[in-house]
PDB file of C-alpha atoms in Angstrom:
ATOM      1  CA  MET A   1      19.315  39.231  -4.833  1.00 52.00           C
ATOM      2  CA  ALA A   2      16.141  39.262  -2.686  1.00 64.00           C
ATOM      3  CA  ASN A   3      15.934  41.768  -0.262  1.00 81.00           C
ATOM      4  CA  LEU A   4      15.462  41.144   3.776  1.00 84.00           C
ATOM      5  CA  LYS A   5      11.898  41.498   3.324  1.00 86.00           C
ATOM      6  CA  GLU A   6      11.535  38.892   0.719  1.00 88.00           C
ATOM      7  CA  ILE A   7      13.850  36.703   3.163  1.00 88.00           C
ATOM      8  CA  ARG A   8      11.742  37.270   6.386  1.00 90.00           C
ATOM      9  CA  GLU A   9       8.394  36.508   4.270  1.00 91.00           C
ATOM     10  CA  ARG A  10      10.498  33.057   3.066  1.00 92.00           C
ATOM     11  CA  ILE A  11      11.295  32.074   6.408  1.00 92.00           C
ATOM     12  CA  SER A  12       7.667  32.758   7.863  1.00 93.00           C
ATOM     13  CA  SER A  13       6.105  30.584   5.077  1.00 93.00           C
ATOM     14  CA  ILE A  14       8.527  27.799   5.541  1.00 94.00           C
ATOM     15  CA  SER A  15       7.733  27.921   9.451  1.00 93.00           C
ATOM     16  CA  SER A  16       4.423  27.360   8.581  1.00 94.00           C
ATOM     17  CA  THR A  17       5.025  24.506   6.438  1.00 93.00           C
ATOM     18  CA  MET A  18       7.161  22.911   9.034  1.00 94.00           C
ATOM     19  CA  GLN A  19       4.341  23.400  11.445  1.00 94.00           C
ATOM     20  CA  ILE A  20       2.191  21.088   9.006  1.00 94.00           C
ATOM     21  CA  THR A  21       4.374  18.679   8.532  1.00 94.00           C
ATOM     22  CA  SER A  22       5.436  18.174  12.029  1.00 93.00           C
ATOM     23  CA  ALA A  23       1.591  17.825  13.261  1.00 94.00           C
ATOM     24  CA  MET A  24       0.957  15.322  10.185  1.00 94.00           C
ATOM     25  CA  LYS A  25       3.828  13.608  11.646  1.00 93.00           C
ATOM     26  CA  MET A  26       2.494  12.657  14.955  1.00 94.00           C
ATOM     27  CA  VAL A  27      -1.335  12.285  14.015  1.00 94.00           C
ATOM     28  CA  SER A  28       0.625   9.662  11.449  1.00 93.00           C
ATOM     29  CA  ALA A  29       2.243   8.410  13.976  1.00 92.00           C
ATOM     30  CA  ALA A  30      -0.291   8.044  16.176  1.00 92.00           C
ATOM     31  CA  LYS A  31      -2.642   6.426  13.473  1.00 92.00           C
ATOM     32  CA  LEU A  32       0.201   3.735  12.511  1.00 93.00           C
ATOM     33  CA  LYS A  33      -0.036   2.231  16.058  1.00 90.00           C
ATOM     34  CA  LYS A  34      -3.717   0.981  16.028  1.00 91.00           C
ATOM     35  CA  ALA A  35      -3.141   0.155  12.433  1.00 92.00           C
ATOM     36  CA  GLN A  36      -0.020  -1.532  13.479  1.00 91.00           C
ATOM     37  CA  ASN A  37      -1.746  -4.156  15.673  1.00 91.00           C
ATOM     38  CA  ALA A  38      -4.587  -4.638  13.912  1.00 91.00           C
ATOM     39  CA  ILE A  39      -2.740  -5.792  10.911  1.00 92.00           C
ATOM     40  CA  VAL A  40       0.156  -8.154  13.325  1.00 88.00           C
ATOM     41  CA  MET A  41      -3.463  -9.526  15.073  1.00 89.00           C
ATOM     42  CA  PHE A  42      -5.251 -10.550  11.647  1.00 92.00           C
ATOM     43  CA  ARG A  43      -1.638 -11.588   9.611  1.00 88.00           C
ATOM     44  CA  SER A  44      -0.880 -14.187  12.148  1.00 87.00           C
ATOM     45  CA  TYR A  45      -5.216 -16.170  11.700  1.00 89.00           C
ATOM     46  CA  SER A  46      -5.011 -15.664   8.126  1.00 88.00           C
ATOM     47  CA  GLU A  47      -1.715 -17.131   6.881  1.00 85.00           C
ATOM     48  CA  ARG A  48      -2.570 -19.704   9.334  1.00 86.00           C
ATOM     49  CA  LEU A  49      -6.436 -20.343   7.641  1.00 86.00           C
ATOM     50  CA  GLN A  50      -3.938 -20.817   4.338  1.00 82.00           C
ATOM     51  CA  GLU A  51      -2.004 -23.503   6.226  1.00 81.00           C
ATOM     52  CA  ILE A  52      -4.634 -25.112   7.466  1.00 78.00           C
ATOM     53  CA  ILE A  53      -6.712 -25.100   4.017  1.00 78.00           C
ATOM     54  CA  GLN A  54      -2.915 -26.326   2.267  1.00 74.00           C
ATOM     55  CA  ASN A  55      -3.217 -29.859   4.923  1.00 72.00           C
ATOM     56  CA  PHE A  56      -6.570 -30.224   4.106  1.00 68.00           C
ATOM     57  CA  GLN A  57      -5.886 -30.208   0.442  1.00 61.00           C
ATOM     58  CA  SER A  58      -3.055 -32.302   0.201  1.00 56.00           C
ATOM     59  CA  GLU A  59      -4.930 -34.938  -1.867  1.00 51.00           C
ATOM     60  CA  ALA A  60      -5.628 -32.060  -5.040  1.00 44.00           C
ATOM     61  CA  ASN A  61      -5.715 -34.204  -7.484  1.00 47.00           C
ATOM     62  CA  SER A  62      -8.278 -36.486  -6.907  1.00 46.00           C
ATOM     63  CA  THR A  63     -11.099 -35.796  -7.922  1.00 43.00           C
ATOM     64  CA  GLU A  64     -13.141 -36.405  -4.886  1.00 47.00           C
ATOM     65  CA  TYR A  65     -12.187 -33.214  -3.686  1.00 54.00           C
ATOM     66  CA  PHE A  66     -13.257 -30.540  -5.571  1.00 68.00           C
ATOM     67  CA  SER A  67     -13.624 -26.412  -5.441  1.00 76.00           C
ATOM     68  CA  PRO A  68     -13.925 -24.011  -8.152  1.00 83.00           C
ATOM     69  CA  PHE A  69     -11.292 -21.590  -6.855  1.00 85.00           C
ATOM     70  CA  LEU A  70      -8.763 -24.649  -6.915  1.00 81.00           C
ATOM     71  CA  LYS A  71      -9.490 -24.560 -10.923  1.00 83.00           C
ATOM     72  CA  GLN A  72      -6.027 -23.736 -12.581  1.00 85.00           C
ATOM     73  CA  ARG A  73      -6.376 -22.801 -16.137  1.00 86.00           C
ATOM     74  CA  LYS A  74      -4.598 -21.082 -18.751  1.00 88.00           C
ATOM     75  CA  ALA A  75      -4.469 -17.171 -18.112  1.00 87.00           C
ATOM     76  CA  ARG A  76      -5.512 -15.348 -20.834  1.00 90.00           C
ATOM     77  CA  LYS A  77      -7.537 -12.469 -18.504  1.00 92.00           C
ATOM     78  CA  ILE A  78      -5.680 -11.999 -15.452  1.00 93.00           C
ATOM     79  CA  LEU A  79      -7.277  -9.030 -12.735  1.00 94.00           C
ATOM     80  CA  TYR A  80      -5.094  -7.323 -10.491  1.00 95.00           C
ATOM     81  CA  VAL A  81      -6.136  -5.839  -7.287  1.00 95.00           C
ATOM     82  CA  GLY A  82      -4.307  -2.820  -6.787  1.00 94.00           C
ATOM     83  CA  VAL A  83      -4.339  -1.478  -2.925  1.00 95.00           C
ATOM     84  CA  GLY A  84      -3.154   1.964  -1.911  1.00 93.00           C
ATOM     85  CA  SER A  85      -4.616   4.795  -0.378  1.00 93.00           C
ATOM     86  CA  ASN A  86      -6.665   7.613  -0.899  1.00 93.00           C
ATOM     87  CA  ARG A  87      -4.483  10.602  -0.105  1.00 91.00           C
ATOM     88  CA  GLY A  88      -0.998  11.114  -0.828  1.00 88.00           C
ATOM     89  CA  LEU A  89       1.839  12.976   0.633  1.00 89.00           C
ATOM     90  CA  ALA A  90       3.257   9.448   1.471  1.00 89.00           C
ATOM     91  CA  GLY A  91       6.573   9.469  -0.563  1.00 88.00           C
ATOM     92  CA  ALA A  92       6.496   7.040  -2.954  1.00 90.00           C
ATOM     93  CA  PHE A  93       3.696   4.645  -1.568  1.00 93.00           C
ATOM     94  CA  ASN A  94       1.201   5.153  -4.240  1.00 93.00           C
ATOM     95  CA  ALA A  95       4.055   5.450  -6.951  1.00 92.00           C
ATOM     96  CA  SER A  96       5.438   1.897  -6.296  1.00 93.00           C
ATOM     97  CA  VAL A  97       1.982   0.298  -6.101  1.00 94.00           C
ATOM     98  CA  SER A  98       1.317   1.476  -9.387  1.00 92.00           C
ATOM     99  CA  LYS A  99       4.684   1.134 -10.984  1.00 92.00           C
ATOM    100  CA  GLU A 100       4.146  -2.790 -10.109  1.00 93.00           C
ATOM    101  CA  LEU A 101       0.854  -2.706 -12.060  1.00 92.00           C
ATOM    102  CA  GLN A 102       2.618  -1.309 -14.571  1.00 90.00           C
ATOM    103  CA  LYS A 103       5.597  -3.806 -15.109  1.00 91.00           C
ATOM    104  CA  HIS A 104       3.348  -6.679 -14.518  1.00 90.00           C
ATOM    105  CA  ILE A 105       0.848  -5.333 -17.279  1.00 88.00           C
ATOM    106  CA  TYR A 106       3.160  -5.026 -19.853  1.00 87.00           C
ATOM    107  CA  SER A 107       4.932  -8.157 -19.127  1.00 86.00           C
ATOM    108  CA  LYS A 108       2.501 -10.334 -20.266  1.00 82.00           C
ATOM    109  CA  LYS A 109       2.256 -10.873 -23.626  1.00 80.00           C
ATOM    110  CA  ASN A 110      -1.196 -12.175 -25.175  1.00 84.00           C
ATOM    111  CA  VAL A 111      -2.902 -11.863 -22.085  1.00 88.00           C
ATOM    112  CA  GLU A 112      -5.778  -9.054 -20.933  1.00 90.00           C
ATOM    113  CA  SER A 113      -5.433  -7.296 -17.968  1.00 91.00           C
ATOM    114  CA  PHE A 114      -7.806  -5.514 -15.870  1.00 92.00           C
ATOM    115  CA  VAL A 115      -7.374  -3.256 -12.519  1.00 93.00           C
ATOM    116  CA  LEU A 116      -9.230  -2.963  -9.670  1.00 94.00           C
ATOM    117  CA  ALA A 117      -8.118  -0.397  -8.112  1.00 94.00           C
ATOM    118  CA  ILE A 118      -8.669   0.601  -4.035  1.00 95.00           C
ATOM    119  CA  GLY A 119      -7.548   3.618  -3.811  1.00 93.00           C
ATOM    120  CA  LYS A 120      -7.982   7.148  -5.479  1.00 94.00           C
ATOM    121  CA  LYS A 121      -4.340   7.722  -5.591  1.00 93.00           C
ATOM    122  CA  VAL A 122      -3.446   4.669  -7.185  1.00 92.00           C
ATOM    123  CA  TYR A 123      -7.017   4.652  -9.497  1.00 93.00           C
ATOM    124  CA  ASP A 124      -6.090   8.167 -10.669  1.00 91.00           C
ATOM    125  CA  SER A 125      -2.345   6.887 -11.280  1.00 89.00           C
ATOM    126  CA  VAL A 126      -3.676   3.358 -13.214  1.00 90.00           C
ATOM    127  CA  ARG A 127      -6.462   4.654 -15.217  1.00 87.00           C
ATOM    128  CA  LYS A 128      -4.484   7.276 -17.565  1.00 82.00           C
ATOM    129  CA  ILE A 129      -2.646   4.446 -18.764  1.00 81.00           C
ATOM    130  CA  HIS A 130      -4.360   1.208 -18.362  1.00 83.00           C
ATOM    131  CA  LYS A 131      -8.387   0.310 -17.925  1.00 80.00           C
ATOM    132  CA  VAL A 132      -9.607  -0.143 -14.373  1.00 86.00           C
ATOM    133  CA  CYS A 133     -12.692  -2.143 -14.668  1.00 88.00           C
ATOM    134  CA  ASP A 134     -13.774  -1.155 -10.737  1.00 88.00           C
ATOM    135  CA  ASN A 135     -12.384   1.731  -8.042  1.00 91.00           C
ATOM    136  CA  LYS A 136     -13.273   0.376  -4.252  1.00 92.00           C
ATOM    137  CA  SER A 137     -11.897   4.026  -2.235  1.00 91.00           C
ATOM    138  CA  ALA A 138     -14.886   3.862  -0.163  1.00 91.00           C
ATOM    139  CA  LEU A 139     -13.425   0.857   1.580  1.00 92.00           C
ATOM    140  CA  PHE A 140     -11.014   3.297   2.861  1.00 92.00           C
ATOM    141  CA  GLU A 141     -14.103   5.539   4.504  1.00 88.00           C
ATOM    142  CA  ASN A 142     -15.138   3.015   7.097  1.00 88.00           C
ATOM    143  CA  LEU A 143     -12.582   0.410   6.579  1.00 90.00           C
ATOM    144  CA  SER A 144     -14.487  -2.828   8.253  1.00 91.00           C
ATOM    145  CA  PHE A 145     -14.109  -6.520   6.850  1.00 93.00           C
ATOM    146  CA  GLY A 146     -17.918  -6.624   5.376  1.00 93.00           C
ATOM    147  CA  PRO A 147     -17.540  -4.242   2.864  1.00 93.00           C
ATOM    148  CA  VAL A 148     -14.068  -5.501   2.151  1.00 94.00           C
ATOM    149  CA  SER A 149     -15.870  -9.183   1.960  1.00 94.00           C
ATOM    150  CA  GLN A 150     -18.382  -8.084  -0.422  1.00 94.00           C
ATOM    151  CA  VAL A 151     -15.876  -6.929  -2.895  1.00 94.00           C
ATOM    152  CA  ALA A 152     -13.461 -10.458  -2.299  1.00 94.00           C
ATOM    153  CA  TYR A 153     -17.254 -12.266  -2.814  1.00 94.00           C
ATOM    154  CA  GLN A 154     -17.788 -10.553  -6.212  1.00 94.00           C
ATOM    155  CA  VAL A 155     -13.968 -11.195  -7.187  1.00 94.00           C
ATOM    156  CA  MET A 156     -14.987 -14.618  -6.467  1.00 93.00           C
ATOM    157  CA  GLU A 157     -17.820 -15.140  -8.240  1.00 93.00           C
ATOM    158  CA  ASP A 158     -15.739 -13.549 -11.688  1.00 92.00           C
ATOM    159  CA  PHE A 159     -13.395 -15.710 -11.549  1.00 93.00           C
ATOM    160  CA  SER A 160     -15.940 -18.658 -11.157  1.00 91.00           C
ATOM    161  CA  LYS A 161     -17.591 -17.569 -14.235  1.00 91.00           C
ATOM    162  CA  GLU A 162     -13.995 -17.728 -15.862  1.00 89.00           C
ATOM    163  CA  LYS A 163     -14.753 -13.717 -16.146  1.00 92.00           C
ATOM    164  CA  PHE A 164     -10.747 -14.030 -14.824  1.00 93.00           C
ATOM    165  CA  ASP A 165      -8.288 -16.938 -15.425  1.00 92.00           C
ATOM    166  CA  GLU A 166      -5.906 -15.043 -12.308  1.00 94.00           C
ATOM    167  CA  VAL A 167      -6.587 -12.491  -9.544  1.00 95.00           C
ATOM    168  CA  TYR A 168      -3.136 -11.369  -8.372  1.00 95.00           C
ATOM    169  CA  LEU A 169      -2.911  -8.731  -5.058  1.00 95.00           C
ATOM    170  CA  VAL A 170      -0.005  -5.940  -5.324  1.00 96.00           C
ATOM    171  CA  TYR A 171      -0.194  -3.411  -2.255  1.00 96.00           C
ATOM    172  CA  ASN A 172       2.228  -2.709   0.413  1.00 95.00           C
ATOM    173  CA  LYS A 173       3.584  -4.915   3.045  1.00 93.00           C
ATOM    174  CA  PHE A 174       4.377  -3.561   6.132  1.00 93.00           C
ATOM    175  CA  VAL A 175       7.660  -4.147   7.630  1.00 89.00           C
ATOM    176  CA  ASN A 176       8.093  -1.608  10.003  1.00 87.00           C
ATOM    177  CA  ALA A 177       7.625   2.793  10.604  1.00 84.00           C
ATOM    178  CA  ALA A 178      10.236   2.907   7.895  1.00 85.00           C
ATOM    179  CA  THR A 179      10.357   0.098   5.632  1.00 89.00           C
ATOM    180  CA  GLN A 180       7.449  -0.998   3.141  1.00 91.00           C
ATOM    181  CA  GLU A 181       7.496  -3.759   0.688  1.00 92.00           C
ATOM    182  CA  VAL A 182       5.507  -3.914  -2.404  1.00 94.00           C
ATOM    183  CA  ILE A 183       3.706  -7.217  -2.799  1.00 92.00           C
ATOM    184  CA  THR A 184       2.226  -8.873  -5.480  1.00 94.00           C
ATOM    185  CA  GLU A 185       0.746 -12.072  -3.927  1.00 92.00           C
ATOM    186  CA  LYS A 186      -1.677 -14.788  -5.877  1.00 92.00           C
ATOM    187  CA  LEU A 187      -5.291 -14.631  -5.068  1.00 91.00           C
ATOM    188  CA  LEU A 188      -6.844 -17.354  -7.004  1.00 91.00           C
ATOM    189  CA  PRO A 189      -6.325 -19.971  -7.772  1.00 89.00           C
ATOM    190  CA  ILE A 190      -5.067 -21.164  -4.882  1.00 84.00           C
ATOM    191  CA  SER A 191      -1.794 -22.806  -5.582  1.00 75.00           C
ATOM    192  CA  LEU A 192      -1.045 -25.703  -3.825  1.00 63.00           C
ATOM    193  CA  SER A 193       2.854 -26.438  -2.398  1.00 57.00           C
ATOM    194  CA  GLU A 194       4.317 -29.628  -3.276  1.00 44.00           C
ATOM    195  CA  HIS A 195       6.104 -29.910  -0.577  1.00 40.00           C
ATOM    196  CA  ARG A 196       3.186 -29.564   1.944  1.00 48.00           C
ATOM    197  CA  ARG A 197       1.374 -31.779  -0.263  1.00 48.00           C
ATOM    198  CA  LYS A 198       3.662 -34.478  -0.113  1.00 47.00           C
ATOM    199  CA  LYS A 199       4.235 -34.557   3.893  1.00 49.00           C
ATOM    200  CA  GLU A 200       0.507 -34.228   4.367  1.00 49.00           C
ATOM    201  CA  ALA A 201       0.217 -37.377   1.867  1.00 48.00           C
ATOM    202  CA  GLU A 202       1.738 -39.383   4.385  1.00 52.00           C
ATOM    203  CA  LYS A 203      -0.853 -38.675   7.361  1.00 57.00           C
ATOM    204  CA  ASP A 204      -4.207 -39.992   7.697  1.00 62.00           C
ATOM    205  CA  TYR A 205      -6.893 -37.910   9.358  1.00 64.00           C
ATOM    206  CA  ILE A 206     -10.822 -38.636   9.985  1.00 69.00           C
ATOM    207  CA  PHE A 207     -12.291 -35.348   9.614  1.00 68.00           C
ATOM    208  CA  GLU A 208     -15.900 -34.763  10.677  1.00 71.00           C
ATOM    209  CA  PRO A 209     -17.695 -32.882   8.728  1.00 75.00           C
ATOM    210  CA  GLY A 210     -16.076 -34.243   5.587  1.00 72.00           C
ATOM    211  CA  ARG A 211     -13.149 -32.861   3.992  1.00 73.00           C
ATOM    212  CA  GLN A 212     -15.433 -31.849   0.736  1.00 75.00           C
ATOM    213  CA  GLU A 213     -17.536 -29.950   3.606  1.00 79.00           C
ATOM    214  CA  ILE A 214     -14.451 -27.765   5.612  1.00 77.00           C
ATOM    215  CA  LEU A 215     -12.729 -26.871   2.407  1.00 79.00           C
ATOM    216  CA  GLN A 216     -16.267 -25.038   1.358  1.00 81.00           C
ATOM    217  CA  SER A 217     -16.676 -23.021   4.526  1.00 83.00           C
ATOM    218  CA  LEU A 218     -12.822 -22.748   4.763  1.00 86.00           C
ATOM    219  CA  ILE A 219     -11.560 -21.362   1.459  1.00 88.00           C
ATOM    220  CA  PRO A 220     -13.971 -18.212   0.579  1.00 91.00           C
ATOM    221  CA  LYS A 221     -13.493 -17.222   3.754  1.00 92.00           C
ATOM    222  CA  SER A 222      -9.454 -17.554   3.268  1.00 90.00           C
ATOM    223  CA  ILE A 223     -10.022 -15.412  -0.355  1.00 93.00           C
ATOM    224  CA  LYS A 224     -11.659 -12.867   1.670  1.00 93.00           C
ATOM    225  CA  SER A 225      -9.163 -12.606   4.829  1.00 94.00           C
ATOM    226  CA  GLN A 226      -6.583 -12.650   2.232  1.00 93.00           C
ATOM    227  CA  LEU A 227      -7.904  -9.371   0.912  1.00 95.00           C
ATOM    228  CA  TYR A 228      -8.248  -7.908   3.621  1.00 95.00           C
ATOM    229  CA  LYS A 229      -5.319  -8.721   5.838  1.00 94.00           C
ATOM    230  CA  ALA A 230      -3.699  -6.881   2.723  1.00 94.00           C
ATOM    231  CA  ILE A 231      -5.773  -3.338   3.145  1.00 95.00           C
ATOM    232  CA  LEU A 232      -4.758  -3.807   6.374  1.00 95.00           C
ATOM    233  CA  ASP A 233      -1.090  -4.122   5.761  1.00 94.00           C
ATOM    234  CA  SER A 234      -1.848  -1.734   3.441  1.00 94.00           C
ATOM    235  CA  VAL A 235      -3.306   1.383   5.760  1.00 94.00           C
ATOM    236  CA  ALA A 236      -0.193   0.301   8.479  1.00 94.00           C
ATOM    237  CA  ALA A 237       2.225   1.167   5.430  1.00 94.00           C
ATOM    238  CA  GLU A 238       0.408   4.124   4.270  1.00 94.00           C
ATOM    239  CA  HIS A 239       1.170   5.706   7.728  1.00 94.00           C
ATOM    240  CA  GLY A 240       4.367   4.784   8.351  1.00 93.00           C
ATOM    241  CA  ALA A 241       5.076   6.497   4.860  1.00 94.00           C
ATOM    242  CA  ARG A 242       3.696   9.209   5.287  1.00 94.00           C
ATOM    243  CA  MET A 243       4.987   9.535   9.118  1.00 94.00           C
ATOM    244  CA  THR A 244       8.226   8.805   7.410  1.00 93.00           C
ATOM    245  CA  ALA A 245       8.192  11.245   4.742  1.00 93.00           C
ATOM    246  CA  MET A 246       6.836  14.043   7.092  1.00 94.00           C
ATOM    247  CA  HIS A 247       9.629  13.290   8.988  1.00 94.00           C
ATOM    248  CA  LYS A 248      12.032  14.094   6.302  1.00 94.00           C
ATOM    249  CA  ALA A 249       9.692  17.037   5.480  1.00 94.00           C
ATOM    250  CA  THR A 250      10.387  19.151   8.398  1.00 94.00           C
ATOM    251  CA  ASP A 251      13.601  18.165   8.908  1.00 94.00           C
ATOM    252  CA  ASN A 252      14.210  19.660   5.527  1.00 95.00           C
ATOM    253  CA  ALA A 253      12.558  22.610   5.924  1.00 94.00           C
ATOM    254  CA  GLN A 254      14.392  23.257   9.213  1.00 94.00           C
ATOM    255  CA  ASN A 255      17.641  22.865   6.861  1.00 95.00           C
ATOM    256  CA  LEU A 256      16.448  25.740   5.064  1.00 94.00           C
ATOM    257  CA  LYS A 257      15.091  27.799   7.567  1.00 94.00           C
ATOM    258  CA  ASN A 258      18.068  27.783   8.853  1.00 94.00           C
ATOM    259  CA  ASP A 259      20.559  28.571   6.306  1.00 93.00           C
ATOM    260  CA  LEU A 260      17.714  31.458   5.088  1.00 92.00           C
ATOM    261  CA  VAL A 261      18.381  32.826   8.207  1.00 92.00           C
ATOM    262  CA  ILE A 262      22.429  32.746   8.242  1.00 92.00           C
ATOM    263  CA  PHE A 263      21.624  34.136   4.482  1.00 90.00           C
ATOM    264  CA  TYR A 264      19.447  36.962   6.449  1.00 90.00           C
ATOM    265  CA  ASN A 265      21.457  38.148   9.025  1.00 90.00           C
ATOM    266  CA  LYS A 266      24.245  38.236   6.304  1.00 89.00           C
ATOM    267  CA  ALA A 267      22.499  40.495   4.404  1.00 86.00           C
ATOM    268  CA  ARG A 268      21.179  42.801   7.480  1.00 87.00           C
ATOM    269  CA  GLN A 269      24.587  42.826   7.940  1.00 88.00           C
ATOM    270  CA  THR A 270      25.487  44.286   4.755  1.00 86.00           C
ATOM    271  CA  ALA A 271      23.158  46.651   5.480  1.00 83.00           C
ATOM    272  CA  ILE A 272      23.746  48.143   8.026  1.00 87.00           C
ATOM    273  CA  THR A 273      27.752  48.535   7.108  1.00 88.00           C
ATOM    274  CA  ASN A 274      26.598  50.556   4.208  1.00 84.00           C
ATOM    275  CA  GLU A 275      24.495  52.841   6.080  1.00 85.00           C
ATOM    276  CA  ILE A 276      27.488  52.833   8.684  1.00 87.00           C
ATOM    277  CA  LEU A 277      28.955  53.598   5.956  1.00 85.00           C
ATOM    278  CA  GLU A 278      27.202  56.481   3.716  1.00 83.00           C
ATOM    279  CA  ILE A 279      26.844  58.177   6.905  1.00 85.00           C
ATOM    280  CA  VAL A 280      30.353  58.689   7.688  1.00 82.00           C
ATOM    281  CA  SER A 281      31.294  59.563   4.385  1.00 82.00           C
ATOM    282  CA  GLY A 282      28.371  62.453   4.730  1.00 79.00           C
ATOM    283  CA  ALA A 283      29.956  63.626   7.570  1.00 78.00           C
ATOM    284  CA  GLU A 284      33.182  63.604   6.292  1.00 78.00           C
ATOM    285  CA  ALA A 285      32.355  66.039   3.081  1.00 77.00           C
ATOM    286  CA  LEU A 286      30.325  68.580   5.706  1.00 78.00           C
ATOM    287  CA  LYS A 287      33.617  68.509   7.099  1.00 77.00           C
ATOM    288  CA  GLY A 288      35.584  68.954   3.648  1.00 67.00           C
ATOM    289  CA  SER A 289      33.171  71.822   2.976  1.00 62.00           C
TER     290      SER A 289
END
């Protein structure tokens, strides 16, 4: 059984840990507000841009309108863009992305899979079991649309040169502060909705400039915005996951501290009782002599 000094040291250590987890919770809560506003505003723009492309490309089978990013090929080489974070202490945030990547990689038979890691934690996890073609963890150091669009441009170039036949995004979608959903989203080639295609085919529009020129401009912009949206989603989800994890850690530490305080008081009372018994026994022995 631990003595009173060891119990006091454990209580002091837990109190210090509680201060750290509580501070991390407050920092994540402050950062979450900013990240949440960013993804809520940008998500609407990105989704609307994809809807516009779907409407424009309702006649995708026509040879008159063509984009290399619409070309469907047999999937022999697949690139997975795994978006995580550079920091841990966020519960299962990064582990869920790594598990999702492994599930897709191992489920594909006779397919060569590659991983583009965005986030040190995902990179460190995936590289132990699979080949990582590149690591773009530096994007989180100063996150902005410019560096992300350069990564998206390189992915588009590789797809156009047929280095990859399909490209998927794997990331945590921000739902709310306590909920993150792991999403696997197809980035390339762009798939068209049959329902939307039939619906839009019944309408007749006049485009200025022409449909082809508009598509050539909008499609790369949509792909870049889709990748940026995934990273913004992941950043907001990371802060939400860390805030929740640190809140639970603080509560668990408080419960452990309470248990130790009770145990310490009981041990102290036992020690005092034993000392009193020793004094009484000594006094009785002196009387007998």
